[in-house]
Amino acid sequence: MQLRPNQRLKLDDKDDKLFYAYPRFVTHVDEGFIQQLTDLYRDRLKPNTRIFDMMSSWVSHLPEEMEFDHVEGHGLNAEELARNPRLNHYFVQNLNENPQLPLPDENFDAVLNCVSVQYVQYPEAVFSEIYRILKPGGVAIISFSNRMFFEKAIQAWREASEAQRVELVKAYFASIPGFTTAEVIAQKSTLPNFLQWLGAPGGDPFYAVIAYRS
């Protein structure tokens, strides 16, 4: 799987660091989505393990009762990351400029990415890094809805249907030898589209694509 150059384009092609320069202390999905994600983490993550929260913010949606050995955070706004109480450490890096993570090989039991995969311009490189830093048997959980900063999402995502976006993330995993066949959890919204975009409660669809390092 390789995206064509035009599929990587964003409507706003200015430096991502400018767009994320100011903190946004909001949640970008509704409570229903957050609850489903936390329940998924409760089911798939193990306590006392090492977690990498990629493209994170001021909240990680991890189950409150679960303790981990280490939660490493990453994002583009230091102020948001500093506010996140679950992070033991964090770093700021623009993956669209430099996808290579400053993290050791086989160092994490889980890699999480919540509602941010749509902004990745070089997913082949980023998913290769996810594989590299995962321990054998480690899990990667990529979750998303239908919301986005439209001007910052790549063309391949903007022009795709929700079902096609699921297939896109599955293809990202499939492009890296060594990941298991991706599993999909999908909970489509039952609300009309206009109510979803207005942010009506229960309106956000929930998608998670999950794969393990063999």
PDB file of C-alpha atoms in Angstrom:
ATOM      1  CA  MET A   1       0.000   0.000   0.000  1.00  0.00           C
ATOM      2  CA  GLN A   2       1.388   3.334  -1.026  1.00  0.00           C
ATOM      3  CA  LEU A   3      -0.542   6.578  -1.138  1.00  0.00           C
ATOM      4  CA  ARG A   4      -0.203   8.632  -4.274  1.00  0.00           C
ATOM      5  CA  PRO A   5       1.322  12.113  -3.814  1.00  0.00           C
ATOM      6  CA  ASN A   6      -2.037  13.863  -4.299  1.00  0.00           C
ATOM      7  CA  GLN A   7      -3.658  11.613  -1.659  1.00  0.00           C
ATOM      8  CA  ARG A   8      -1.267  12.979   0.971  1.00  0.00           C
ATOM      9  CA  LEU A   9      -2.217  16.606   0.347  1.00  0.00           C
ATOM     10  CA  LYS A  10      -3.960  18.828   2.888  1.00  0.00           C
ATOM     11  CA  LEU A  11      -6.095  21.860   2.141  1.00  0.00           C
ATOM     12  CA  ASP A  12      -4.003  23.799   4.664  1.00  0.00           C
ATOM     13  CA  ASP A  13      -0.416  22.958   3.799  1.00  0.00           C
ATOM     14  CA  LYS A  14       1.166  25.389   6.240  1.00  0.00           C
ATOM     15  CA  ASP A  15       3.375  24.037   9.010  1.00  0.00           C
ATOM     16  CA  ASP A  16       1.300  21.853  11.331  1.00  0.00           C
ATOM     17  CA  LYS A  17       3.053  23.366  14.344  1.00  0.00           C
ATOM     18  CA  LEU A  18       1.376  26.702  13.558  1.00  0.00           C
ATOM     19  CA  PHE A  19      -2.080  25.127  13.506  1.00  0.00           C
ATOM     20  CA  TYR A  20      -1.509  23.406  16.848  1.00  0.00           C
ATOM     21  CA  ALA A  21       0.388  26.278  18.477  1.00  0.00           C
ATOM     22  CA  TYR A  22      -2.511  27.133  20.791  1.00  0.00           C
ATOM     23  CA  PRO A  23      -3.886  24.496  23.176  1.00  0.00           C
ATOM     24  CA  ARG A  24      -7.400  23.148  22.704  1.00  0.00           C
ATOM     25  CA  PHE A  25      -8.696  21.856  26.027  1.00  0.00           C
ATOM     26  CA  VAL A  26     -11.741  20.199  24.497  1.00  0.00           C
ATOM     27  CA  THR A  27     -12.683  16.649  23.556  1.00  0.00           C
ATOM     28  CA  HIS A  28     -13.092  16.135  19.828  1.00  0.00           C
ATOM     29  CA  VAL A  29     -15.663  13.334  20.144  1.00  0.00           C
ATOM     30  CA  ASP A  30     -18.782  12.833  22.233  1.00  0.00           C
ATOM     31  CA  GLU A  31     -19.220  10.961  25.523  1.00  0.00           C
ATOM     32  CA  GLY A  32     -20.532   7.848  23.790  1.00  0.00           C
ATOM     33  CA  PHE A  33     -17.369   7.551  21.718  1.00  0.00           C
ATOM     34  CA  ILE A  34     -15.158   8.159  24.756  1.00  0.00           C
ATOM     35  CA  GLN A  35     -16.953   5.485  26.781  1.00  0.00           C
ATOM     36  CA  GLN A  36     -16.581   2.923  23.985  1.00  0.00           C
ATOM     37  CA  LEU A  37     -12.891   3.737  23.658  1.00  0.00           C
ATOM     38  CA  THR A  38     -12.248   3.486  27.392  1.00  0.00           C
ATOM     39  CA  ASP A  39     -14.083   0.153  27.480  1.00  0.00           C
ATOM     40  CA  LEU A  40     -11.956  -1.080  24.575  1.00  0.00           C
ATOM     41  CA  TYR A  41      -8.772  -0.028  26.374  1.00  0.00           C
ATOM     42  CA  ARG A  42     -10.005  -1.801  29.519  1.00  0.00           C
ATOM     43  CA  ASP A  43     -10.487  -4.969  27.481  1.00  0.00           C
ATOM     44  CA  ARG A  44      -7.292  -4.920  25.407  1.00  0.00           C
ATOM     45  CA  LEU A  45      -4.683  -3.256  27.626  1.00  0.00           C
ATOM     46  CA  LYS A  46      -3.016  -4.921  30.577  1.00  0.00           C
ATOM     47  CA  PRO A  47      -2.082  -3.213  33.848  1.00  0.00           C
ATOM     48  CA  ASN A  48       1.560  -2.598  34.701  1.00  0.00           C
ATOM     49  CA  THR A  49       2.598  -2.393  31.041  1.00  0.00           C
ATOM     50  CA  ARG A  50       4.184   0.284  28.874  1.00  0.00           C
ATOM     51  CA  ILE A  51       1.887   2.438  26.727  1.00  0.00           C
ATOM     52  CA  PHE A  52       2.706   4.897  23.929  1.00  0.00           C
ATOM     53  CA  ASP A  53      -0.075   7.431  23.326  1.00  0.00           C
ATOM     54  CA  MET A  54       0.749   8.775  19.863  1.00  0.00           C
ATOM     55  CA  MET A  55      -0.631  12.146  18.738  1.00  0.00           C
ATOM     56  CA  SER A  56      -2.139  12.650  22.172  1.00  0.00           C
ATOM     57  CA  SER A  57      -3.505  15.723  23.948  1.00  0.00           C
ATOM     58  CA  TRP A  58      -4.630  16.715  27.444  1.00  0.00           C
ATOM     59  CA  VAL A  59      -6.614  13.492  27.943  1.00  0.00           C
ATOM     60  CA  SER A  60      -5.874   9.864  27.028  1.00  0.00           C
ATOM     61  CA  HIS A  61      -9.210   8.163  27.859  1.00  0.00           C
ATOM     62  CA  LEU A  62      -7.439   5.346  29.705  1.00  0.00           C
ATOM     63  CA  PRO A  63      -9.500   3.545  32.387  1.00  0.00           C
ATOM     64  CA  GLU A  64      -9.063   5.406  35.662  1.00  0.00           C
ATOM     65  CA  GLU A  65      -8.667   2.233  37.682  1.00  0.00           C
ATOM     66  CA  MET A  66      -5.840   0.823  35.560  1.00  0.00           C
ATOM     67  CA  GLU A  67      -2.243   1.580  36.489  1.00  0.00           C
ATOM     68  CA  PHE A  68       0.574   1.291  33.973  1.00  0.00           C
ATOM     69  CA  ASP A  69       4.336   1.054  34.369  1.00  0.00           C
ATOM     70  CA  HIS A  70       4.842   3.963  31.980  1.00  0.00           C
ATOM     71  CA  VAL A  71       2.692   6.039  29.658  1.00  0.00           C
ATOM     72  CA  GLU A  72       4.686   7.961  27.061  1.00  0.00           C
ATOM     73  CA  GLY A  73       2.887  10.787  25.317  1.00  0.00           C
ATOM     74  CA  HIS A  74       3.480  12.480  21.999  1.00  0.00           C
ATOM     75  CA  GLY A  75       1.808  15.381  20.253  1.00  0.00           C
ATOM     76  CA  LEU A  76       2.232  18.837  18.773  1.00  0.00           C
ATOM     77  CA  ASN A  77       1.203  21.020  21.713  1.00  0.00           C
ATOM     78  CA  ALA A  78       3.343  20.867  24.846  1.00  0.00           C
ATOM     79  CA  GLU A  79       0.773  22.715  26.949  1.00  0.00           C
ATOM     80  CA  GLU A  80      -1.896  20.119  26.221  1.00  0.00           C
ATOM     81  CA  LEU A  81       0.470  17.234  26.934  1.00  0.00           C
ATOM     82  CA  ALA A  82       1.629  18.820  30.191  1.00  0.00           C
ATOM     83  CA  ARG A  83      -2.011  18.902  31.368  1.00  0.00           C
ATOM     84  CA  ASN A  84      -2.517  15.164  30.715  1.00  0.00           C
ATOM     85  CA  PRO A  85      -2.424  13.427  34.137  1.00  0.00           C
ATOM     86  CA  ARG A  86      -1.822   9.949  32.685  1.00  0.00           C
ATOM     87  CA  LEU A  87       1.459  10.764  30.973  1.00  0.00           C
ATOM     88  CA  ASN A  88       4.700   9.942  32.757  1.00  0.00           C
ATOM     89  CA  HIS A  89       6.695  11.673  30.032  1.00  0.00           C
ATOM     90  CA  TYR A  90       5.969  13.299  26.696  1.00  0.00           C
ATOM     91  CA  PHE A  91       7.701  14.808  23.685  1.00  0.00           C
ATOM     92  CA  VAL A  92       6.661  17.128  20.857  1.00  0.00           C
ATOM     93  CA  GLN A  93       7.348  16.091  17.272  1.00  0.00           C
ATOM     94  CA  ASN A  94       5.750  16.668  13.877  1.00  0.00           C
ATOM     95  CA  LEU A  95       5.442  13.202  12.344  1.00  0.00           C
ATOM     96  CA  ASN A  96       4.713  14.677   8.924  1.00  0.00           C
ATOM     97  CA  GLU A  97       8.172  16.233   8.964  1.00  0.00           C
ATOM     98  CA  ASN A  98       9.984  13.438  10.780  1.00  0.00           C
ATOM     99  CA  PRO A  99       8.164  10.137  11.277  1.00  0.00           C
ATOM    100  CA  GLN A 100      11.078   8.466  13.080  1.00  0.00           C
ATOM    101  CA  LEU A 101      10.237   8.170  16.765  1.00  0.00           C
ATOM    102  CA  PRO A 102      13.000   8.780  19.361  1.00  0.00           C
ATOM    103  CA  LEU A 103      12.060   5.549  21.130  1.00  0.00           C
ATOM    104  CA  PRO A 104      13.850   2.194  21.490  1.00  0.00           C
ATOM    105  CA  ASP A 105      12.948  -0.941  19.571  1.00  0.00           C
ATOM    106  CA  GLU A 106      10.414  -3.330  21.121  1.00  0.00           C
ATOM    107  CA  ASN A 107       9.820  -1.053  24.109  1.00  0.00           C
ATOM    108  CA  PHE A 108       6.025  -0.773  24.380  1.00  0.00           C
ATOM    109  CA  ASP A 109       3.196  -3.202  25.024  1.00  0.00           C
ATOM    110  CA  ALA A 110       0.640  -0.973  23.294  1.00  0.00           C
ATOM    111  CA  VAL A 111       0.528   1.961  20.888  1.00  0.00           C
ATOM    112  CA  LEU A 112      -2.636   4.070  20.899  1.00  0.00           C
ATOM    113  CA  ASN A 113      -3.808   6.676  18.411  1.00  0.00           C
ATOM    114  CA  CYS A 114      -7.133   8.381  19.024  1.00  0.00           C
ATOM    115  CA  VAL A 115      -8.876  10.496  16.357  1.00  0.00           C
ATOM    116  CA  SER A 116      -5.609  11.592  14.727  1.00  0.00           C
ATOM    117  CA  VAL A 117      -4.716   9.049  12.052  1.00  0.00           C
ATOM    118  CA  GLN A 118      -6.469  11.199   9.423  1.00  0.00           C
ATOM    119  CA  TYR A 119      -3.693  13.796   9.647  1.00  0.00           C
ATOM    120  CA  VAL A 120      -0.782  11.421   8.928  1.00  0.00           C
ATOM    121  CA  GLN A 121       0.712  12.137   5.504  1.00  0.00           C
ATOM    122  CA  TYR A 122       3.233   9.275   5.500  1.00  0.00           C
ATOM    123  CA  PRO A 123       1.383   6.402   7.166  1.00  0.00           C
ATOM    124  CA  GLU A 124       3.730   3.818   5.667  1.00  0.00           C
ATOM    125  CA  ALA A 125       6.616   5.303   7.676  1.00  0.00           C
ATOM    126  CA  VAL A 126       4.568   5.935  10.822  1.00  0.00           C
ATOM    127  CA  PHE A 127       3.096   2.420  10.941  1.00  0.00           C
ATOM    128  CA  SER A 128       6.566   1.009  10.376  1.00  0.00           C
ATOM    129  CA  GLU A 129       7.657   2.920  13.479  1.00  0.00           C
ATOM    130  CA  ILE A 130       4.648   1.632  15.427  1.00  0.00           C
ATOM    131  CA  TYR A 131       5.727  -1.890  14.548  1.00  0.00           C
ATOM    132  CA  ARG A 132       9.349  -1.199  15.487  1.00  0.00           C
ATOM    133  CA  ILE A 133       8.617   0.086  18.984  1.00  0.00           C
ATOM    134  CA  LEU A 134       6.033  -2.585  19.855  1.00  0.00           C
ATOM    135  CA  LYS A 135       7.105  -5.644  21.790  1.00  0.00           C
ATOM    136  CA  PRO A 136       6.277  -8.992  20.151  1.00  0.00           C
ATOM    137  CA  GLY A 137       2.612  -9.583  20.918  1.00  0.00           C
ATOM    138  CA  GLY A 138       2.052  -5.872  21.523  1.00  0.00           C
ATOM    139  CA  VAL A 139      -1.151  -4.233  20.321  1.00  0.00           C
ATOM    140  CA  ALA A 140      -1.811  -1.117  18.222  1.00  0.00           C
ATOM    141  CA  ILE A 141      -5.257   0.485  18.534  1.00  0.00           C
ATOM    142  CA  ILE A 142      -6.222   3.156  16.007  1.00  0.00           C
ATOM    143  CA  SER A 143      -9.569   4.786  16.810  1.00  0.00           C
ATOM    144  CA  PHE A 144     -11.476   7.438  14.892  1.00  0.00           C
ATOM    145  CA  SER A 145     -14.909   8.863  14.197  1.00  0.00           C
ATOM    146  CA  ASN A 146     -16.227  11.060  11.394  1.00  0.00           C
ATOM    147  CA  ARG A 147     -14.974  14.314  12.895  1.00  0.00           C
ATOM    148  CA  MET A 148     -11.765  16.032  11.838  1.00  0.00           C
ATOM    149  CA  PHE A 149     -10.065  19.335  11.201  1.00  0.00           C
ATOM    150  CA  PHE A 150     -11.067  19.154   7.547  1.00  0.00           C
ATOM    151  CA  GLU A 151      -8.305  21.441   6.330  1.00  0.00           C
ATOM    152  CA  LYS A 152      -5.645  19.278   8.010  1.00  0.00           C
ATOM    153  CA  ALA A 153      -6.871  15.828   6.989  1.00  0.00           C
ATOM    154  CA  ILE A 154      -5.182  14.227   4.005  1.00  0.00           C
ATOM    155  CA  GLN A 155      -7.075  14.016   0.725  1.00  0.00           C
ATOM    156  CA  ALA A 156      -7.325  10.209   0.880  1.00  0.00           C
ATOM    157  CA  TRP A 157      -9.275  10.597   4.134  1.00  0.00           C
ATOM    158  CA  ARG A 158     -11.368  13.620   3.172  1.00  0.00           C
ATOM    159  CA  GLU A 159     -12.667  11.998  -0.002  1.00  0.00           C
ATOM    160  CA  ALA A 160     -13.370   8.586   1.538  1.00  0.00           C
ATOM    161  CA  SER A 161     -16.579   7.256   3.050  1.00  0.00           C
ATOM    162  CA  GLU A 162     -16.522   5.990   6.625  1.00  0.00           C
ATOM    163  CA  ALA A 163     -16.244   2.398   5.375  1.00  0.00           C
ATOM    164  CA  GLN A 164     -13.393   3.369   3.039  1.00  0.00           C
ATOM    165  CA  ARG A 165     -11.544   5.008   5.943  1.00  0.00           C
ATOM    166  CA  VAL A 166     -11.690   1.733   7.838  1.00  0.00           C
ATOM    167  CA  GLU A 167     -10.223  -0.023   4.805  1.00  0.00           C
ATOM    168  CA  LEU A 168      -7.532   2.645   4.557  1.00  0.00           C
ATOM    169  CA  VAL A 169      -6.339   2.029   8.122  1.00  0.00           C
ATOM    170  CA  LYS A 170      -6.468  -1.729   7.561  1.00  0.00           C
ATOM    171  CA  ALA A 171      -4.250  -1.176   4.508  1.00  0.00           C
ATOM    172  CA  TYR A 172      -1.798   0.848   6.618  1.00  0.00           C
ATOM    173  CA  PHE A 173      -1.359  -2.176   8.891  1.00  0.00           C
ATOM    174  CA  ALA A 174      -1.246  -4.619   5.987  1.00  0.00           C
ATOM    175  CA  SER A 175       1.565  -2.632   4.373  1.00  0.00           C
ATOM    176  CA  ILE A 176       3.917  -3.565   7.234  1.00  0.00           C
ATOM    177  CA  PRO A 177       4.993  -7.226   7.303  1.00  0.00           C
ATOM    178  CA  GLY A 178       4.660  -8.661  10.787  1.00  0.00           C
ATOM    179  CA  PHE A 179       1.329  -7.217  11.885  1.00  0.00           C
ATOM    180  CA  THR A 180      -1.560  -9.614  12.372  1.00  0.00           C
ATOM    181  CA  THR A 181      -4.630  -9.231  10.171  1.00  0.00           C
ATOM    182  CA  ALA A 182      -6.380  -6.096  11.401  1.00  0.00           C
ATOM    183  CA  GLU A 183      -9.545  -6.451  13.450  1.00  0.00           C
ATOM    184  CA  VAL A 184     -12.305  -3.859  13.126  1.00  0.00           C
ATOM    185  CA  ILE A 185     -14.784  -2.678  15.722  1.00  0.00           C
ATOM    186  CA  ALA A 186     -17.470  -0.462  14.206  1.00  0.00           C
ATOM    187  CA  GLN A 187     -20.447   1.217  15.809  1.00  0.00           C
ATOM    188  CA  LYS A 188     -22.193   3.392  13.253  1.00  0.00           C
ATOM    189  CA  SER A 189     -24.281   6.347  14.310  1.00  0.00           C
ATOM    190  CA  THR A 190     -28.053   6.032  14.132  1.00  0.00           C
ATOM    191  CA  LEU A 191     -28.540   9.793  14.003  1.00  0.00           C
ATOM    192  CA  PRO A 192     -29.085  11.715  10.742  1.00  0.00           C
ATOM    193  CA  ASN A 193     -25.912  13.274   9.369  1.00  0.00           C
ATOM    194  CA  PHE A 194     -26.914  16.844  10.139  1.00  0.00           C
ATOM    195  CA  LEU A 195     -27.442  15.979  13.819  1.00  0.00           C
ATOM    196  CA  GLN A 196     -24.060  14.229  13.923  1.00  0.00           C
ATOM    197  CA  TRP A 197     -22.337  17.342  12.595  1.00  0.00           C
ATOM    198  CA  LEU A 198     -24.214  19.470  15.144  1.00  0.00           C
ATOM    199  CA  GLY A 199     -22.686  17.318  17.870  1.00  0.00           C
ATOM    200  CA  ALA A 200     -25.922  15.758  19.143  1.00  0.00           C
ATOM    201  CA  PRO A 201     -25.357  13.281  22.026  1.00  0.00           C
ATOM    202  CA  GLY A 202     -24.786   9.748  20.827  1.00  0.00           C
ATOM    203  CA  GLY A 203     -24.129  11.007  17.335  1.00  0.00           C
ATOM    204  CA  ASP A 204     -20.483  10.079  16.854  1.00  0.00           C
ATOM    205  CA  PRO A 205     -19.782   6.780  15.103  1.00  0.00           C
ATOM    206  CA  PHE A 206     -17.022   4.716  16.693  1.00  0.00           C
ATOM    207  CA  TYR A 207     -14.359   2.889  14.712  1.00  0.00           C
ATOM    208  CA  ALA A 208     -11.291   1.058  15.981  1.00  0.00           C
ATOM    209  CA  VAL A 209      -8.797  -0.878  13.885  1.00  0.00           C
ATOM    210  CA  ILE A 210      -6.616  -3.187  15.946  1.00  0.00           C
ATOM    211  CA  ALA A 211      -3.554  -5.242  15.076  1.00  0.00           C
ATOM    212  CA  TYR A 212      -0.807  -7.027  16.987  1.00  0.00           C
ATOM    213  CA  ARG A 213       2.877  -7.407  16.347  1.00  0.00           C
ATOM    214  CA  SER A 214       3.270 -11.109  15.575  1.00  0.00           C
TER     215      SER A 214
END
